[in-house]
């Protein structure tokens, strides 16, 4: 193998190749040269170590080198943030960016990004304003809260609340609610980080009112309820709802804080889906609540905080509020999303998250039927029944009836198709079951049909 080293082309020869010209056109001569040099060096090393495996369709080293460069470039581009067609049916897919924004929110983001805005300018009075004011009004309007503010995400909201309202004080939490969310969010860790002292009460499956009462002392700042959205204990369980804890916290003058996790504004229970309380409901008992913007709310990644004005005022004044604040594009997306909720019936169709969750099985079937004629004949296709998940740790016990497009290629294995679909553009992610590719059209819009079709055409014969 070592004697083949002398057949390795020189860089200046490679630079004469048409493929080099293409690279140079798209990037720059320096960059293209660097990539070619890297590929040559890699090949040289393999020849020296005798680890090079020649593939059948490679005629000479020049081909091999340009193939390596193009592979590297495509891997490079896959590491960039890019669009994915989500065929998993999981509406709030944690790995795929959770909620997708609606049309108005998307437009609002683009406009705000391009222009100056009244981010911190009061247009009525012609003087400095506060970015909190931009959304506080609408949050108050749709949730009935006395006051509200926004931070980077719900984890940040929890942190700020504990730090500003309970630092060096005790916070009582039921053991049954000390869960880990999304693999990285642990109430106990955030609590430790904030300087608040965690007082665990009850057992994993049962916590009684008396457990809370006995733990309260002059150092207690708050009772915290955590909505255990991604975790469910079945069987002999007891949790005290915030509605009952309200008497305890009022009597002892401590704060009742509820981390709602999802934060539903639209009540999905009326459609028979899940058992998620709404934010306004939670605010009837809790002094302060926090929830994510990109879960059931269907907006951008933010942490929403709502509740009593004196508490929110303290949070707004805290130094951390500045550290955890959100940018103007996020605020634009949030404001547009929240305003959709002024008309709950319309929100069901304008907020993509709600729309996807509320799609009936028959509606999903109709979507697939519309797409079916576009599938290349090399696939065997079938519509089958299945279930989808809400995702994002929200309503884990809920299974939404759905329809799936089941595809089998006449000659190519499903996992190979899956890999190629994942690596192309736009990337397509589906499920595999018993060597068939499954696409849940709950999360594939008609607007994505043309792209999905183009990707499937890659396997047309
Ligand atoms: C999801 C969740 C969080 C974390 O929210 P992020 O927006 O991901 O930071 C915190 N608490 C609960 C109960 C949750 O469900």
mmCIF file of N, CA and C in Angstrom, residues 281-401:
data_model
loop_
_atom_site.group_PDB
_atom_site.id
_atom_site.type_symbol
_atom_site.label_atom_id
_atom_site.label_comp_id
_atom_site.label_asym_id
_atom_site.label_seq_id
_atom_site.Cartn_x
_atom_site.Cartn_y
_atom_site.Cartn_z
ATOM 1 N N UNK A 281 -56.814 28.968 36.160
ATOM 2 C CA UNK A 281 -57.275 28.113 37.250
ATOM 3 C C UNK A 281 -56.235 28.050 38.359
ATOM 4 N N UNK A 282 -54.983 27.835 37.969
ATOM 5 C CA UNK A 282 -53.899 27.741 38.942
ATOM 6 C C UNK A 282 -53.766 29.043 39.725
ATOM 7 N N UNK A 283 -53.996 30.156 39.045
ATOM 8 C CA UNK A 283 -53.840 31.460 39.693
ATOM 9 C C UNK A 283 -54.946 31.760 40.706
ATOM 10 N N UNK A 284 -56.006 30.975 40.696
ATOM 11 C CA UNK A 284 -57.047 31.173 41.698
ATOM 12 C C UNK A 284 -56.545 30.756 43.081
ATOM 13 N N UNK A 285 -55.524 29.879 43.104
ATOM 14 C CA UNK A 285 -55.003 29.394 44.387
ATOM 15 C C UNK A 285 -53.585 29.869 44.649
ATOM 16 N N UNK A 286 -52.747 29.708 43.648
ATOM 17 C CA UNK A 286 -51.331 30.003 43.855
ATOM 18 C C UNK A 286 -51.088 31.511 43.887
ATOM 19 N N UNK A 287 -50.074 31.932 44.649
ATOM 20 C CA UNK A 287 -49.694 33.345 44.672
ATOM 21 C C UNK A 287 -48.882 33.679 43.434
ATOM 22 N N UNK A 288 -48.149 32.676 42.962
ATOM 23 C CA UNK A 288 -47.297 32.903 41.801
ATOM 24 C C UNK A 288 -47.156 31.572 41.053
ATOM 25 N N UNK A 289 -47.129 31.640 39.726
ATOM 26 C CA UNK A 289 -46.948 30.429 38.921
ATOM 27 C C UNK A 289 -45.880 30.695 37.857
ATOM 28 N N UNK A 290 -45.294 29.609 37.355
ATOM 29 C CA UNK A 290 -44.391 29.759 36.214
ATOM 30 C C UNK A 290 -44.663 28.628 35.243
ATOM 31 N N UNK A 291 -44.396 28.875 33.976
ATOM 32 C CA UNK A 291 -44.600 27.847 32.940
ATOM 33 C C UNK A 291 -43.798 28.182 31.688
ATOM 34 N N UNK A 292 -43.648 27.190 30.825
ATOM 35 C CA UNK A 292 -42.853 27.359 29.606
ATOM 36 C C UNK A 292 -43.658 28.042 28.509
ATOM 37 N N UNK A 293 -42.962 28.747 27.634
ATOM 38 C CA UNK A 293 -43.631 29.368 26.494
ATOM 39 C C UNK A 293 -43.755 28.425 25.318
ATOM 40 N N UNK A 294 -42.865 27.422 25.262
ATOM 41 C CA UNK A 294 -42.841 26.563 24.073
ATOM 42 C C UNK A 294 -43.336 25.147 24.342
ATOM 43 N N UNK A 295 -44.186 25.018 25.330
ATOM 44 C CA UNK A 295 -44.872 23.728 25.495
ATOM 45 C C UNK A 295 -46.314 23.938 25.001
ATOM 46 N N UNK A 296 -47.305 23.673 25.850
ATOM 47 C CA UNK A 296 -48.692 23.772 25.370
ATOM 48 C C UNK A 296 -49.079 25.170 24.886
ATOM 49 N N UNK A 297 -48.417 26.169 25.387
ATOM 50 C CA UNK A 297 -48.719 27.529 24.957
ATOM 51 C C UNK A 297 -48.454 27.706 23.455
ATOM 52 N N UNK A 298 -47.459 26.980 22.962
ATOM 53 C CA UNK A 298 -47.200 27.011 21.523
ATOM 54 C C UNK A 298 -46.462 28.235 21.036
ATOM 55 N N UNK A 299 -45.669 28.839 21.899
ATOM 56 C CA UNK A 299 -44.926 30.039 21.522
ATOM 57 C C UNK A 299 -43.429 29.800 21.511
ATOM 58 N N UNK A 300 -42.643 30.865 21.670
ATOM 59 C CA UNK A 300 -41.186 30.729 21.685
ATOM 60 C C UNK A 300 -40.695 30.218 23.039
ATOM 61 N N UNK A 301 -39.426 29.858 23.100
ATOM 62 C CA UNK A 301 -38.844 29.435 24.379
ATOM 63 C C UNK A 301 -38.779 30.621 25.332
ATOM 64 N N UNK A 302 -39.613 30.581 26.359
ATOM 65 C CA UNK A 302 -39.534 31.571 27.436
ATOM 66 C C UNK A 302 -40.032 30.926 28.713
ATOM 67 N N UNK A 303 -39.762 31.585 29.823
ATOM 68 C CA UNK A 303 -40.367 31.196 31.083
ATOM 69 C C UNK A 303 -41.333 32.297 31.465
ATOM 70 N N UNK A 304 -42.593 31.957 31.610
ATOM 71 C CA UNK A 304 -43.607 32.941 31.967
ATOM 72 C C UNK A 304 -43.795 32.907 33.477
ATOM 73 N N UNK A 305 -43.861 34.070 34.063
ATOM 74 C CA UNK A 305 -44.139 34.149 35.495
ATOM 75 C C UNK A 305 -45.367 35.035 35.666
ATOM 76 N N UNK A 306 -46.343 34.555 36.418
ATOM 77 C CA UNK A 306 -47.554 35.345 36.623
ATOM 78 C C UNK A 306 -48.003 35.199 38.062
ATOM 79 N N UNK A 307 -48.652 36.244 38.586
ATOM 80 C CA UNK A 307 -49.160 36.140 39.952
ATOM 81 C C UNK A 307 -49.328 37.487 40.618
ATOM 82 N N UNK A 308 -49.177 37.495 41.964
ATOM 83 C CA UNK A 308 -49.398 38.703 42.761
ATOM 84 C C UNK A 308 -48.387 39.794 42.402
ATOM 85 N N UNK A 309 -48.895 41.018 42.371
ATOM 86 C CA UNK A 309 -48.067 42.131 41.912
ATOM 87 C C UNK A 309 -46.843 42.372 42.812
ATOM 88 N N UNK A 310 -47.031 42.293 44.125
ATOM 89 C CA UNK A 310 -45.888 42.578 45.009
ATOM 90 C C UNK A 310 -44.748 41.569 44.791
ATOM 91 N N UNK A 311 -45.115 40.329 44.501
ATOM 92 C CA UNK A 311 -44.078 39.315 44.264
ATOM 93 C C UNK A 311 -43.385 39.544 42.921
ATOM 94 N N UNK A 312 -44.179 39.794 41.894
ATOM 95 C CA UNK A 312 -43.615 40.015 40.552
ATOM 96 C C UNK A 312 -42.731 41.264 40.567
ATOM 97 N N UNK A 313 -43.154 42.285 41.296
ATOM 98 C CA UNK A 313 -42.340 43.501 41.395
ATOM 99 C C UNK A 313 -40.954 43.205 41.963
ATOM 100 N N UNK A 314 -40.926 42.346 42.967
ATOM 101 C CA UNK A 314 -39.626 41.962 43.550
ATOM 102 C C UNK A 314 -38.758 41.266 42.514
ATOM 103 N N UNK A 315 -39.380 40.410 41.715
ATOM 104 C CA UNK A 315 -38.623 39.680 40.692
ATOM 105 C C UNK A 315 -38.082 40.640 39.637
ATOM 106 N N UNK A 316 -38.922 41.571 39.225
ATOM 107 C CA UNK A 316 -38.501 42.514 38.181
ATOM 108 C C UNK A 316 -37.305 43.346 38.643
ATOM 109 N N UNK A 317 -37.267 43.631 39.923
ATOM 110 C CA UNK A 317 -36.190 44.486 40.451
ATOM 111 C C UNK A 317 -34.914 43.713 40.716
ATOM 112 N N UNK A 318 -35.002 42.399 40.753
ATOM 113 C CA UNK A 318 -33.832 41.588 41.084
ATOM 114 C C UNK A 318 -32.787 41.655 39.964
ATOM 115 N N UNK A 319 -31.517 41.684 40.351
ATOM 116 C CA UNK A 319 -30.418 41.732 39.373
ATOM 117 C C UNK A 319 -30.496 40.617 38.332
ATOM 118 N N UNK A 320 -30.950 39.449 38.790
ATOM 119 C CA UNK A 320 -31.010 38.304 37.884
ATOM 120 C C UNK A 320 -31.992 38.505 36.734
ATOM 121 N N UNK A 321 -32.990 39.357 36.965
ATOM 122 C CA UNK A 321 -33.989 39.586 35.919
ATOM 123 C C UNK A 321 -33.287 40.076 34.650
ATOM 124 N N UNK A 322 -32.281 40.894 34.831
ATOM 125 C CA UNK A 322 -31.516 41.411 33.704
ATOM 126 C C UNK A 322 -30.708 40.286 33.031
ATOM 127 N N UNK A 323 -30.181 39.416 33.867
ATOM 128 C CA UNK A 323 -29.372 38.300 33.350
ATOM 129 C C UNK A 323 -30.237 37.327 32.542
ATOM 130 N N UNK A 324 -31.453 37.162 32.986
ATOM 131 C CA UNK A 324 -32.312 36.134 32.389
ATOM 132 C C UNK A 324 -33.303 36.684 31.366
ATOM 133 N N UNK A 325 -33.144 37.960 31.013
ATOM 134 C CA UNK A 325 -34.150 38.574 30.149
ATOM 135 C C UNK A 325 -34.125 38.015 28.724
ATOM 136 N N UNK A 326 -35.239 38.212 28.030
ATOM 137 C CA UNK A 326 -35.347 37.681 26.673
ATOM 138 C C UNK A 326 -35.130 38.797 25.653
ATOM 139 N N UNK A 327 -34.829 38.411 24.437
ATOM 140 C CA UNK A 327 -34.531 39.416 23.409
ATOM 141 C C UNK A 327 -35.807 39.834 22.677
ATOM 142 N N UNK A 328 -35.651 40.823 21.804
ATOM 143 C CA UNK A 328 -36.834 41.408 21.161
ATOM 144 C C UNK A 328 -37.554 40.447 20.226
ATOM 145 N N UNK A 329 -36.816 39.541 19.583
ATOM 146 C CA UNK A 329 -37.482 38.626 18.663
ATOM 147 C C UNK A 329 -38.340 37.618 19.421
ATOM 148 N N UNK A 330 -37.825 37.209 20.578
ATOM 149 C CA UNK A 330 -38.605 36.315 21.425
ATOM 150 C C UNK A 330 -39.874 37.014 21.904
ATOM 151 N N UNK A 331 -39.710 38.263 22.327
ATOM 152 C CA UNK A 331 -40.879 39.021 22.784
ATOM 153 C C UNK A 331 -41.899 39.200 21.667
ATOM 154 N N UNK A 332 -41.396 39.415 20.454
ATOM 155 C CA UNK A 332 -42.294 39.590 19.312
ATOM 156 C C UNK A 332 -43.106 38.312 19.091
ATOM 157 N N UNK A 333 -42.406 37.180 19.113
ATOM 158 C CA UNK A 333 -43.089 35.895 18.899
ATOM 159 C C UNK A 333 -44.088 35.629 20.022
ATOM 160 N N UNK A 334 -43.694 35.955 21.223
ATOM 161 C CA UNK A 334 -44.557 35.707 22.372
ATOM 162 C C UNK A 334 -45.803 36.579 22.325
ATOM 163 N N UNK A 335 -45.598 37.855 22.044
ATOM 164 C CA UNK A 335 -46.730 38.776 22.000
ATOM 165 C C UNK A 335 -47.746 38.329 20.945
ATOM 166 N N UNK A 336 -47.233 37.951 19.783
ATOM 167 C CA UNK A 336 -48.130 37.516 18.701
ATOM 168 C C UNK A 336 -48.859 36.225 19.091
ATOM 169 N N UNK A 337 -48.134 35.311 19.733
ATOM 170 C CA UNK A 337 -48.757 34.042 20.138
ATOM 171 C C UNK A 337 -49.834 34.289 21.189
ATOM 172 N N UNK A 338 -49.485 35.095 22.191
ATOM 173 C CA UNK A 338 -50.456 35.365 23.253
ATOM 174 C C UNK A 338 -51.700 36.054 22.710
ATOM 175 N N UNK A 339 -51.517 36.960 21.738
ATOM 176 C CA UNK A 339 -52.712 37.666 21.253
ATOM 177 C C UNK A 339 -53.675 36.731 20.508
ATOM 178 N N UNK A 340 -53.163 35.629 19.985
ATOM 179 C CA UNK A 340 -54.073 34.653 19.360
ATOM 180 C C UNK A 340 -55.081 34.119 20.383
ATOM 181 N N UNK A 341 -54.675 34.101 21.645
ATOM 182 C CA UNK A 341 -55.533 33.530 22.684
ATOM 183 C C UNK A 341 -56.692 34.449 23.079
ATOM 184 N N UNK A 342 -56.732 35.650 22.515
ATOM 185 C CA UNK A 342 -57.884 36.523 22.774
ATOM 186 C C UNK A 342 -59.150 35.873 22.245
ATOM 187 N N UNK A 343 -58.985 35.061 21.193
ATOM 188 C CA UNK A 343 -60.116 34.330 20.638
ATOM 189 C C UNK A 343 -59.738 32.845 20.673
ATOM 190 N N UNK A 344 -60.221 32.162 21.715
ATOM 191 C CA UNK A 344 -59.790 30.778 21.935
ATOM 192 C C UNK A 344 -60.167 29.857 20.777
ATOM 193 N N UNK A 345 -61.314 30.132 20.146
ATOM 194 C CA UNK A 345 -61.725 29.278 19.035
ATOM 195 C C UNK A 345 -60.783 29.406 17.849
ATOM 196 N N UNK A 346 -60.345 30.646 17.625
ATOM 197 C CA UNK A 346 -59.418 30.867 16.519
ATOM 198 C C UNK A 346 -58.036 30.294 16.854
ATOM 199 N N UNK A 347 -57.664 30.408 18.150
ATOM 200 C CA UNK A 347 -56.360 29.904 18.578
ATOM 201 C C UNK A 347 -56.193 28.422 18.226
ATOM 202 N N UNK A 348 -57.303 27.699 18.241
ATOM 203 C CA UNK A 348 -57.254 26.262 17.918
ATOM 204 C C UNK A 348 -56.724 26.005 16.512
ATOM 205 N N UNK A 349 -56.837 26.988 15.636
ATOM 206 C CA UNK A 349 -56.343 26.771 14.279
ATOM 207 C C UNK A 349 -55.095 27.597 13.970
ATOM 208 N N UNK A 350 -54.892 28.704 14.722
ATOM 209 C CA UNK A 350 -53.740 29.553 14.390
ATOM 210 C C UNK A 350 -52.487 29.179 15.177
ATOM 211 N N UNK A 351 -52.660 28.477 16.291
ATOM 212 C CA UNK A 351 -51.485 28.045 17.053
ATOM 213 C C UNK A 351 -51.153 26.609 16.629
ATOM 214 N N UNK A 352 -50.054 26.413 15.916
ATOM 215 C CA UNK A 352 -49.749 25.091 15.361
ATOM 216 C C UNK A 352 -49.767 23.956 16.396
ATOM 217 N N UNK A 353 -49.279 24.241 17.610
ATOM 218 C CA UNK A 353 -49.258 23.201 18.639
ATOM 219 C C UNK A 353 -50.681 22.731 18.963
ATOM 220 N N UNK A 354 -51.582 23.677 19.180
ATOM 221 C CA UNK A 354 -52.967 23.313 19.500
ATOM 222 C C UNK A 354 -53.618 22.609 18.316
ATOM 223 N N UNK A 355 -53.382 23.153 17.147
ATOM 224 C CA UNK A 355 -53.987 22.576 15.948
ATOM 225 C C UNK A 355 -53.558 21.118 15.785
ATOM 226 N N UNK A 356 -52.268 20.860 15.975
ATOM 227 C CA UNK A 356 -51.756 19.499 15.792
ATOM 228 C C UNK A 356 -52.320 18.557 16.855
ATOM 229 N N UNK A 357 -52.398 19.027 18.089
ATOM 230 C CA UNK A 357 -52.917 18.172 19.159
ATOM 231 C C UNK A 357 -54.394 17.850 18.919
ATOM 232 N N UNK A 358 -55.115 18.826 18.385
ATOM 233 C CA UNK A 358 -56.562 18.665 18.227
ATOM 234 C C UNK A 358 -56.979 17.940 16.944
ATOM 235 N N UNK A 359 -56.019 17.656 16.054
ATOM 236 C CA UNK A 359 -56.361 16.943 14.817
ATOM 237 C C UNK A 359 -56.968 15.581 15.162
ATOM 238 N N UNK A 360 -58.083 15.272 14.551
ATOM 239 C CA UNK A 360 -58.666 13.951 14.778
ATOM 240 C C UNK A 360 -57.958 12.952 13.868
ATOM 241 N N UNK A 361 -58.166 11.688 14.207
ATOM 242 C CA UNK A 361 -57.601 10.610 13.399
ATOM 243 C C UNK A 361 -58.059 10.729 11.943
ATOM 244 N N UNK A 362 -59.334 11.080 11.758
ATOM 245 C CA UNK A 362 -59.862 11.192 10.395
ATOM 246 C C UNK A 362 -59.200 12.341 9.634
ATOM 247 N N UNK A 363 -58.910 13.415 10.346
ATOM 248 C CA UNK A 363 -58.235 14.542 9.694
ATOM 249 C C UNK A 363 -56.809 14.169 9.291
ATOM 250 N N UNK A 364 -56.155 13.384 10.147
ATOM 251 C CA UNK A 364 -54.803 12.943 9.799
ATOM 252 C C UNK A 364 -54.874 12.005 8.593
ATOM 253 N N UNK A 365 -55.898 11.127 8.611
ATOM 254 C CA UNK A 365 -56.066 10.199 7.481
ATOM 255 C C UNK A 365 -56.263 10.982 6.172
ATOM 256 N N UNK A 366 -57.052 12.033 6.249
ATOM 257 C CA UNK A 366 -57.313 12.837 5.051
ATOM 258 C C UNK A 366 -56.027 13.477 4.532
ATOM 259 N N UNK A 367 -55.166 13.911 5.456
ATOM 260 C CA UNK A 367 -53.875 14.476 5.057
ATOM 261 C C UNK A 367 -53.050 13.436 4.299
ATOM 262 N N UNK A 368 -53.007 12.229 4.847
ATOM 263 C CA UNK A 368 -52.201 11.182 4.206
ATOM 264 C C UNK A 368 -52.780 10.843 2.835
ATOM 265 N N UNK A 369 -54.109 10.775 2.762
ATOM 266 C CA UNK A 369 -54.763 10.440 1.490
ATOM 267 C C UNK A 369 -54.397 11.462 0.415
ATOM 268 N N UNK A 370 -54.277 12.712 0.842
ATOM 269 C CA UNK A 370 -53.915 13.784 -0.074
ATOM 270 C C UNK A 370 -52.464 13.632 -0.565
ATOM 271 N N UNK A 371 -51.637 13.109 0.310
ATOM 272 C CA UNK A 371 -50.215 12.971 -0.031
ATOM 273 C C UNK A 371 -49.944 11.699 -0.841
ATOM 274 N N UNK A 372 -50.741 10.689 -0.633
ATOM 275 C CA UNK A 372 -50.463 9.360 -1.189
ATOM 276 C C UNK A 372 -50.131 9.327 -2.686
ATOM 277 N N UNK A 373 -50.866 10.065 -3.525
ATOM 278 C CA UNK A 373 -50.544 10.020 -4.954
ATOM 279 C C UNK A 373 -49.133 10.515 -5.283
ATOM 280 N N UNK A 374 -48.501 11.223 -4.359
ATOM 281 C CA UNK A 374 -47.172 11.772 -4.616
ATOM 282 C C UNK A 374 -46.050 10.781 -4.306
ATOM 283 N N UNK A 375 -46.408 9.637 -3.725
ATOM 284 C CA UNK A 375 -45.384 8.673 -3.323
ATOM 285 C C UNK A 375 -44.884 7.908 -4.543
ATOM 286 N N UNK A 376 -43.560 7.817 -4.750
ATOM 287 C CA UNK A 376 -43.039 7.087 -5.899
ATOM 288 C C UNK A 376 -43.507 5.623 -5.889
ATOM 289 N N UNK A 377 -43.672 5.064 -7.098
ATOM 290 C CA UNK A 377 -44.210 3.710 -7.234
ATOM 291 C C UNK A 377 -43.284 2.644 -6.658
ATOM 292 N N UNK A 378 -42.028 3.022 -6.404
ATOM 293 C CA UNK A 378 -41.081 2.049 -5.843
ATOM 294 C C UNK A 378 -41.396 1.712 -4.380
ATOM 295 N N UNK A 379 -42.311 2.471 -3.807
ATOM 296 C CA UNK A 379 -42.720 2.191 -2.421
ATOM 297 C C UNK A 379 -44.064 1.472 -2.404
ATOM 298 N N UNK A 380 -44.191 0.561 -1.468
ATOM 299 C CA UNK A 380 -45.485 -0.021 -1.155
ATOM 300 C C UNK A 380 -46.035 0.817 -0.015
ATOM 301 N N UNK A 381 -47.227 1.394 -0.184
ATOM 302 C CA UNK A 381 -47.712 2.270 0.877
ATOM 303 C C UNK A 381 -49.074 1.844 1.399
ATOM 304 N N UNK A 382 -49.312 2.191 2.630
ATOM 305 C CA UNK A 382 -50.523 1.752 3.301
ATOM 306 C C UNK A 382 -50.824 2.754 4.416
ATOM 307 N N UNK A 383 -52.096 2.960 4.726
ATOM 308 C CA UNK A 383 -52.448 3.832 5.861
ATOM 309 C C UNK A 383 -52.876 2.931 7.023
ATOM 310 N N UNK A 384 -52.208 3.096 8.150
ATOM 311 C CA UNK A 384 -52.560 2.261 9.309
ATOM 312 C C UNK A 384 -52.879 3.130 10.533
ATOM 313 N N UNK A 385 -53.540 2.526 11.502
ATOM 314 C CA UNK A 385 -53.867 3.243 12.739
ATOM 315 C C UNK A 385 -52.666 3.304 13.669
ATOM 316 N N UNK A 386 -52.614 4.321 14.490
ATOM 317 C CA UNK A 386 -51.528 4.424 15.461
ATOM 318 C C UNK A 386 -51.865 5.461 16.524
ATOM 319 N N UNK A 387 -50.860 5.795 17.324
ATOM 320 C CA UNK A 387 -51.076 6.842 18.328
ATOM 321 C C UNK A 387 -49.923 7.835 18.272
ATOM 322 N N UNK A 388 -50.228 9.084 18.607
ATOM 323 C CA UNK A 388 -49.164 10.082 18.731
ATOM 324 C C UNK A 388 -49.120 10.613 20.155
ATOM 325 N N UNK A 389 -47.991 11.221 20.460
ATOM 326 C CA UNK A 389 -47.771 11.787 21.795
ATOM 327 C C UNK A 389 -47.747 13.309 21.719
ATOM 328 N N UNK A 390 -48.127 13.932 22.819
ATOM 329 C CA UNK A 390 -48.027 15.390 22.866
ATOM 330 C C UNK A 390 -46.548 15.788 22.946
ATOM 331 N N UNK A 391 -45.783 15.081 23.812
ATOM 332 C CA UNK A 391 -44.342 15.334 23.901
ATOM 333 C C UNK A 391 -43.981 16.482 24.828
ATOM 334 N N UNK A 392 -42.702 16.807 24.859
ATOM 335 C CA UNK A 392 -42.207 17.882 25.714
ATOM 336 C C UNK A 392 -42.465 17.619 27.190
ATOM 337 N N UNK A 393 -42.616 16.340 27.524
ATOM 338 C CA UNK A 393 -42.878 15.988 28.911
ATOM 339 C C UNK A 393 -44.303 16.333 29.326
ATOM 340 N N UNK A 394 -45.116 16.710 28.350
ATOM 341 C CA UNK A 394 -46.481 17.132 28.654
ATOM 342 C C UNK A 394 -47.462 15.985 28.457
ATOM 343 N N UNK A 395 -48.323 15.787 29.418
ATOM 344 C CA UNK A 395 -49.371 14.775 29.329
ATOM 345 C C UNK A 395 -48.862 13.413 28.825
ATOM 346 N N UNK A 396 -47.931 12.795 29.572
ATOM 347 C CA UNK A 396 -47.324 11.550 29.107
ATOM 348 C C UNK A 396 -48.322 10.404 28.966
ATOM 349 N N UNK A 397 -49.406 10.489 29.735
ATOM 350 C CA UNK A 397 -50.348 9.380 29.704
ATOM 351 C C UNK A 397 -51.322 9.491 28.529
ATOM 352 N N UNK A 398 -51.289 10.625 27.839
ATOM 353 C CA UNK A 398 -52.247 10.836 26.755
ATOM 354 C C UNK A 398 -51.750 10.205 25.456
ATOM 355 N N UNK A 399 -52.599 9.394 24.848
ATOM 356 C CA UNK A 399 -52.291 8.852 23.525
ATOM 357 C C UNK A 399 -53.330 9.388 22.555
ATOM 358 N N UNK A 400 -52.868 10.110 21.569
ATOM 359 C CA UNK A 400 -53.787 10.685 20.591
ATOM 360 C C UNK A 400 -53.954 9.695 19.446
ATOM 361 N N UNK A 401 -55.198 9.335 19.144
ATOM 362 C CA UNK A 401 -55.430 8.426 18.017
ATOM 363 C C UNK A 401 -55.008 9.108 16.734
#
